[in-house]
Coordinates of C-alpha atoms in Angstrom, one line a residue:
M1 CA -0.5 28.9 -21.5
S2 CA -0.6 27.8 -25.1
K3 CA -3.4 25.2 -25.4
L4 CA -2.4 24.0 -28.8
Y5 CA 1.3 23.7 -27.9
Q6 CA 0.3 21.6 -24.9
E7 CA -1.9 19.4 -27.1
S8 CA 1.2 18.8 -29.3
G9 CA 3.0 17.4 -26.2
V10 CA 4.9 20.4 -24.8
S11 CA 4.0 21.9 -21.4
L12 CA 5.2 25.4 -20.9
E13 CA 3.9 25.4 -17.4
K14 CA 5.9 22.3 -16.4
G15 CA 8.9 24.0 -18.0
Y16 CA 8.6 27.0 -15.7
K17 CA 8.2 24.6 -12.7
S18 CA 11.4 22.8 -13.7
V19 CA 13.3 26.1 -13.8
E20 CA 12.0 27.0 -10.3
R21 CA 13.0 23.6 -8.9
I22 CA 16.6 23.7 -10.2
K23 CA 17.4 27.2 -9.1
K24 CA 18.5 26.2 -5.6
H25 CA 20.9 23.6 -7.1
V26 CA 22.4 26.1 -9.5
D27 CA 22.9 28.6 -6.7
R28 CA 25.3 26.0 -5.0
T29 CA 27.7 26.2 -7.9
K30 CA 28.5 30.0 -7.6
N31 CA 32.2 30.8 -7.7
K32 CA 34.1 34.0 -7.7
G33 CA 33.8 34.5 -11.5
M34 CA 30.1 33.9 -11.9
M35 CA 28.2 37.0 -12.9
S36 CA 24.7 36.0 -14.0
M37 CA 22.4 33.3 -12.8
I38 CA 19.9 31.0 -14.4
G39 CA 17.2 32.8 -16.5
S40 CA 19.4 35.0 -18.6
F41 CA 19.9 34.4 -22.3
G42 CA 23.6 33.9 -21.9
G43 CA 25.9 33.0 -19.0
A44 CA 28.5 35.7 -18.1
F45 CA 31.8 35.0 -16.3
D46 CA 34.4 37.4 -15.0
L47 CA 37.8 36.0 -16.0
S48 CA 39.6 38.9 -14.3
A49 CA 38.5 37.6 -10.9
Y50 CA 41.1 34.9 -11.2
G51 CA 44.0 37.3 -11.8
F52 CA 45.4 35.6 -14.9
K53 CA 48.2 37.5 -16.7
N54 CA 48.5 35.5 -19.9
P55 CA 45.5 33.2 -20.0
V56 CA 44.6 30.4 -22.4
L57 CA 41.0 29.1 -22.4
V58 CA 40.6 25.3 -22.6
S59 CA 37.2 23.9 -23.4
G60 CA 35.6 20.4 -23.4
T61 CA 32.3 18.9 -24.4
D62 CA 30.8 15.4 -23.9
G63 CA 27.8 13.4 -23.0
V64 CA 27.1 10.3 -21.0
G65 CA 26.4 7.8 -23.8
T66 CA 24.4 4.6 -23.3
K67 CA 25.0 4.6 -19.5
L68 CA 21.7 6.6 -19.6
K69 CA 19.9 3.4 -20.5
L70 CA 20.7 1.9 -17.1
A71 CA 19.5 5.1 -15.4
F72 CA 16.2 4.7 -17.3
E73 CA 15.9 1.0 -16.3
M74 CA 16.6 1.7 -12.7
D75 CA 14.7 5.0 -12.6
K76 CA 17.7 6.6 -10.9
H77 CA 18.7 10.1 -12.2
D78 CA 20.5 11.9 -9.4
T79 CA 24.1 10.9 -10.5
I80 CA 24.0 11.1 -14.3
G81 CA 24.6 14.8 -14.0
I82 CA 27.9 14.2 -12.2
D83 CA 28.9 11.9 -15.1
V84 CA 28.3 14.6 -17.7
V85 CA 30.3 17.2 -15.7
A86 CA 33.1 14.7 -15.1
M87 CA 33.5 13.7 -18.7
C88 CA 33.9 17.3 -19.7
V89 CA 36.0 18.7 -16.8
N90 CA 38.4 15.8 -16.6
D91 CA 39.4 16.5 -20.3
V92 CA 40.0 20.1 -19.4
L93 CA 42.0 19.2 -16.3
A94 CA 44.2 16.9 -18.4
Q95 CA 45.6 20.1 -20.1
G96 CA 46.3 21.6 -16.7
A97 CA 43.5 24.1 -16.9
I98 CA 41.5 25.4 -13.9
P99 CA 37.8 24.7 -14.4
L100 CA 35.7 27.9 -14.5
F101 CA 32.2 27.3 -15.8
F102 CA 29.8 24.8 -17.2
L103 CA 26.6 24.7 -19.3
D104 CA 24.4 21.7 -19.9
Y105 CA 21.9 20.6 -22.6
L106 CA 19.0 18.3 -21.6
A107 CA 16.5 17.0 -24.1
V108 CA 13.5 15.1 -22.7
G109 CA 10.6 13.2 -24.1
Q110 CA 8.2 14.8 -21.6
N111 CA 8.9 17.5 -19.1
N112 CA 8.9 15.9 -15.6
P113 CA 10.0 18.6 -13.2
A114 CA 10.9 16.1 -10.4
Q115 CA 13.1 14.1 -12.8
I116 CA 14.7 17.2 -14.2
E117 CA 15.5 18.5 -10.7
Q118 CA 17.3 15.2 -10.0
I119 CA 19.3 15.4 -13.1
V120 CA 20.3 19.0 -12.6
K121 CA 21.1 18.3 -8.9
G122 CA 23.7 15.8 -10.2
V123 CA 25.1 18.4 -12.6
S124 CA 25.3 20.9 -9.7
D125 CA 27.0 18.2 -7.5
G126 CA 29.6 17.7 -10.2
C127 CA 30.2 21.4 -10.6
V128 CA 30.6 21.8 -6.8
Q129 CA 33.2 19.0 -6.8
A130 CA 35.1 20.9 -9.5
D131 CA 34.6 24.4 -8.0
M132 CA 33.0 25.3 -11.3
A133 CA 30.0 27.6 -11.9
L134 CA 26.9 26.3 -13.7
V135 CA 26.2 29.5 -15.6
G136 CA 23.4 28.3 -17.9
G137 CA 21.8 25.5 -19.9
E138 CA 18.9 24.4 -22.0
T139 CA 16.1 22.0 -21.4
A140 CA 14.3 21.0 -24.6
E141 CA 11.0 19.1 -24.5
M142 CA 10.8 16.9 -27.6
P143 CA 7.7 14.7 -27.6
G144 CA 7.8 12.0 -30.3
F145 CA 11.6 12.2 -30.5
Y146 CA 12.4 10.7 -27.0
K147 CA 10.2 8.2 -25.2
V148 CA 8.4 9.5 -22.1
G149 CA 10.8 9.1 -19.2
E150 CA 13.9 9.1 -21.4
Y151 CA 16.3 11.9 -22.2
D152 CA 19.7 12.8 -23.4
I153 CA 22.2 15.1 -21.7
A154 CA 25.4 16.8 -22.9
G155 CA 27.7 19.4 -21.4
F156 CA 30.3 22.0 -22.2
C157 CA 32.9 23.4 -19.8
V158 CA 35.6 26.1 -20.0
G159 CA 38.8 26.3 -18.0
A160 CA 41.8 28.6 -18.1
Q161 CA 45.5 28.5 -17.3
E162 CA 48.5 30.7 -17.7
K163 CA 50.0 29.8 -21.1
E164 CA 53.3 28.7 -19.7
L165 CA 51.7 26.4 -17.1
L166 CA 49.6 24.3 -19.5
V167 CA 50.5 20.6 -19.6
N168 CA 52.4 20.0 -22.8
S169 CA 53.2 16.5 -24.0
E170 CA 56.3 17.8 -25.7
N171 CA 57.9 17.7 -22.2
T172 CA 57.5 13.9 -22.0
Q173 CA 60.6 11.8 -22.3
S174 CA 61.8 8.2 -21.9
G175 CA 62.4 7.1 -18.3
Q176 CA 59.7 9.3 -16.8
V177 CA 57.3 7.7 -14.3
V178 CA 53.6 7.1 -15.0
I179 CA 51.4 7.6 -11.9
G180 CA 48.0 6.0 -11.9
V181 CA 44.9 7.4 -10.1
P182 CA 42.0 5.0 -9.6
S183 CA 38.6 5.3 -11.3
S184 CA 35.3 4.9 -9.5
G185 CA 34.3 2.2 -11.9
F186 CA 33.4 2.1 -15.6
H187 CA 32.9 5.9 -15.5
S188 CA 30.8 6.8 -18.7
N189 CA 32.5 4.7 -21.4
G190 CA 32.0 1.3 -22.9
F191 CA 28.4 0.9 -21.8
S192 CA 27.2 -0.4 -25.1
L193 CA 29.4 -3.5 -24.5
V194 CA 28.4 -3.6 -20.8
R195 CA 24.8 -3.5 -21.7
K196 CA 25.3 -6.3 -24.3
V197 CA 26.9 -8.5 -21.6
I198 CA 23.9 -7.8 -19.3
S199 CA 21.4 -8.5 -22.1
D200 CA 23.1 -11.6 -23.4
N201 CA 23.4 -13.1 -19.9
N202 CA 19.9 -12.0 -18.7
I203 CA 21.6 -10.3 -15.7
D204 CA 19.1 -8.7 -13.2
L205 CA 20.3 -5.2 -12.3
S206 CA 19.0 -5.7 -8.8
E207 CA 21.2 -8.8 -8.4
K208 CA 23.3 -8.4 -5.2
F209 CA 26.9 -7.4 -5.9
E210 CA 29.3 -7.0 -2.9
D211 CA 27.5 -4.4 -0.6
T212 CA 25.2 -3.1 -3.3
T213 CA 23.6 -4.3 -6.6
V214 CA 24.9 -4.8 -10.1
G215 CA 22.9 -1.8 -11.3
E216 CA 24.0 0.5 -8.5
K217 CA 27.6 -0.5 -9.0
L218 CA 27.4 0.3 -12.8
L219 CA 25.8 3.6 -12.1
T220 CA 28.6 4.8 -9.8
P221 CA 29.3 8.3 -11.0
T222 CA 32.5 9.2 -12.8
R223 CA 35.2 10.4 -10.5
I224 CA 36.1 14.1 -10.9
Y225 CA 39.9 14.8 -10.6
A226 CA 39.9 18.5 -10.0
K227 CA 41.3 18.5 -6.5
E228 CA 43.9 15.9 -7.4
I229 CA 45.2 17.7 -10.4
L230 CA 45.1 21.2 -9.0
S231 CA 46.9 20.0 -5.9
I232 CA 50.1 19.1 -7.8
L233 CA 50.3 21.6 -10.7
D234 CA 52.2 24.2 -8.7
K235 CA 54.3 21.7 -6.8
V236 CA 55.8 19.4 -9.5
K237 CA 56.5 19.7 -13.2
V238 CA 53.8 17.6 -14.8
A239 CA 54.9 16.4 -18.3
G240 CA 51.6 14.8 -19.3
I241 CA 48.1 13.8 -18.2
A242 CA 45.8 11.2 -19.8
H243 CA 42.1 11.0 -19.0
I244 CA 41.4 7.3 -19.7
T245 CA 38.0 7.2 -21.3
G246 CA 36.6 5.4 -24.4
G247 CA 39.4 3.4 -26.1
G248 CA 40.9 2.4 -22.8
F249 CA 44.7 2.3 -22.2
Y250 CA 45.7 1.8 -25.8
E251 CA 43.9 4.9 -27.2
N252 CA 44.2 7.4 -24.4
L253 CA 47.7 6.9 -22.9
P254 CA 49.5 7.8 -26.1
R255 CA 47.6 11.1 -26.2
C256 CA 49.8 12.5 -23.4
L257 CA 53.1 11.6 -25.0
K258 CA 55.1 13.3 -27.7
S259 CA 55.6 11.4 -31.0
G260 CA 57.9 8.4 -30.9
L261 CA 57.4 7.5 -27.2
G262 CA 55.4 4.8 -25.6
M263 CA 54.6 3.4 -22.2
S264 CA 55.3 0.2 -20.3
I265 CA 52.3 -0.5 -17.9
R266 CA 52.5 -3.1 -15.1
K267 CA 49.2 -4.9 -14.5
D268 CA 50.4 -6.0 -11.1
S269 CA 50.8 -2.4 -9.9
Y270 CA 47.2 -2.2 -8.8
E271 CA 44.1 -4.4 -8.2
V272 CA 41.5 -4.3 -11.0
P273 CA 38.1 -3.6 -9.4
S274 CA 35.8 -6.6 -9.1
I275 CA 33.1 -5.1 -11.3
F276 CA 35.4 -5.2 -14.3
K277 CA 36.2 -8.9 -13.6
Y278 CA 32.5 -9.6 -13.3
I279 CA 31.7 -8.1 -16.7
Q280 CA 34.8 -9.8 -18.3
E281 CA 33.8 -13.2 -16.9
K282 CA 30.1 -12.9 -17.8
G283 CA 30.9 -11.7 -21.3
Q284 CA 33.9 -14.0 -21.8
I285 CA 35.9 -11.0 -23.0
D286 CA 39.6 -11.3 -23.8
E287 CA 41.7 -9.4 -21.3
D288 CA 43.5 -7.4 -24.0
E289 CA 40.1 -6.3 -25.3
M290 CA 39.1 -5.1 -21.8
Y291 CA 42.2 -2.8 -21.8
Q292 CA 41.2 -1.6 -25.3
V293 CA 37.7 -0.6 -24.3
F294 CA 37.6 0.2 -20.5
N295 CA 39.6 2.2 -18.0
M296 CA 40.1 -1.0 -16.0
G297 CA 40.1 0.9 -12.7
V298 CA 42.5 3.6 -13.7
G299 CA 40.8 6.9 -14.6
L300 CA 43.9 9.1 -14.8
A301 CA 47.6 8.7 -15.7
I302 CA 50.1 11.4 -14.8
V303 CA 53.6 11.6 -16.3
V304 CA 56.3 13.1 -14.1
N305 CA 60.1 12.9 -13.6
E306 CA 61.2 10.1 -11.4
E307 CA 62.3 12.4 -8.6
D308 CA 58.8 13.8 -8.4
A309 CA 56.9 10.5 -8.3
Q310 CA 56.8 10.2 -4.5
K311 CA 55.7 13.8 -4.0
V312 CA 52.7 13.2 -6.4
M313 CA 51.8 10.0 -4.5
D314 CA 52.0 11.9 -1.2
L315 CA 49.6 14.6 -2.5
I316 CA 47.2 12.1 -4.2
E317 CA 46.8 9.5 -1.5
D318 CA 45.3 6.7 -3.6
S319 CA 47.7 7.1 -6.5
F320 CA 50.4 4.5 -7.4
I321 CA 53.2 3.9 -9.9
L322 CA 51.5 2.4 -13.0
G323 CA 54.5 2.2 -15.3
E324 CA 57.1 4.2 -17.1
V325 CA 57.6 6.1 -20.4
T326 CA 59.7 4.2 -23.0
D327 CA 61.4 5.1 -26.2
K328 CA 59.4 2.4 -28.0
E329 CA 56.2 3.8 -29.5
G330 CA 52.9 2.1 -28.4
I331 CA 51.5 0.8 -25.1
E332 CA 52.9 -2.4 -23.7
I333 CA 50.9 -4.0 -20.8
I334 CA 53.0 -6.5 -18.9

């Protein structure tokens, strides 16, 4: 082992131990296209195993943002990996693509094999939920750049779909129904505001909240919508899908509509989860701003023809009619 490199703050030995600890988690993500496992210089994937005739690749990349700060404060790292997978794969699913493989990038202040294993376990859990192979990644030890115990994580995923089956917003039209699918909480967006509310009000993350604590509730991992989306694509004509992330309703819902259209959203169509109300009350945040920043309990919006709405709700059990497409541009929340 390099003595001088270790004195500079980088432990090659701990790096090797981390790789050994995460192998079993990576193995769980193997799917029919995965060709090479962890340790190679590049991750290989056999697209032909899926039998595509006219495939289009759809990719997505994202991170977890300042939600990580809560994970550091609570020393809880086993769900953050799910978040990074979800933020990438839900964007790919919104185009109607089948998730294929994932790579992650983890930068740490100091190599802690046990902590890294927990993070990668979460990544693997997310990949399993999406039936997506974890074909590779990078762990960078960067002493002096990140504090000891802190890290950043980002991911990249690739999906594919037959060209004619991709979800295309040009198929949206006035009168179509908007189906909502619940989120699991704040997901991984808006945490700079959430953390400001916590700081300004001296909220203890261990404070009891319903059947858990405030901190545990806020760290609830982002819901992955692979099973839901893939269950309906071959059964109904989906005109548009919006993954509601940063920017809330106002920024994300228009992204699944063609130019000139809008949506009328009914607030009384579902119950906003209590954690959103808690943060709103503690921070004295205007309701309209809440819808501008957060998903407000709706992680996904699916646009379909009126005659297909019930079929979608039968296939996605917790879904509901959120609103409708209108010929008036913009988002109206009533």
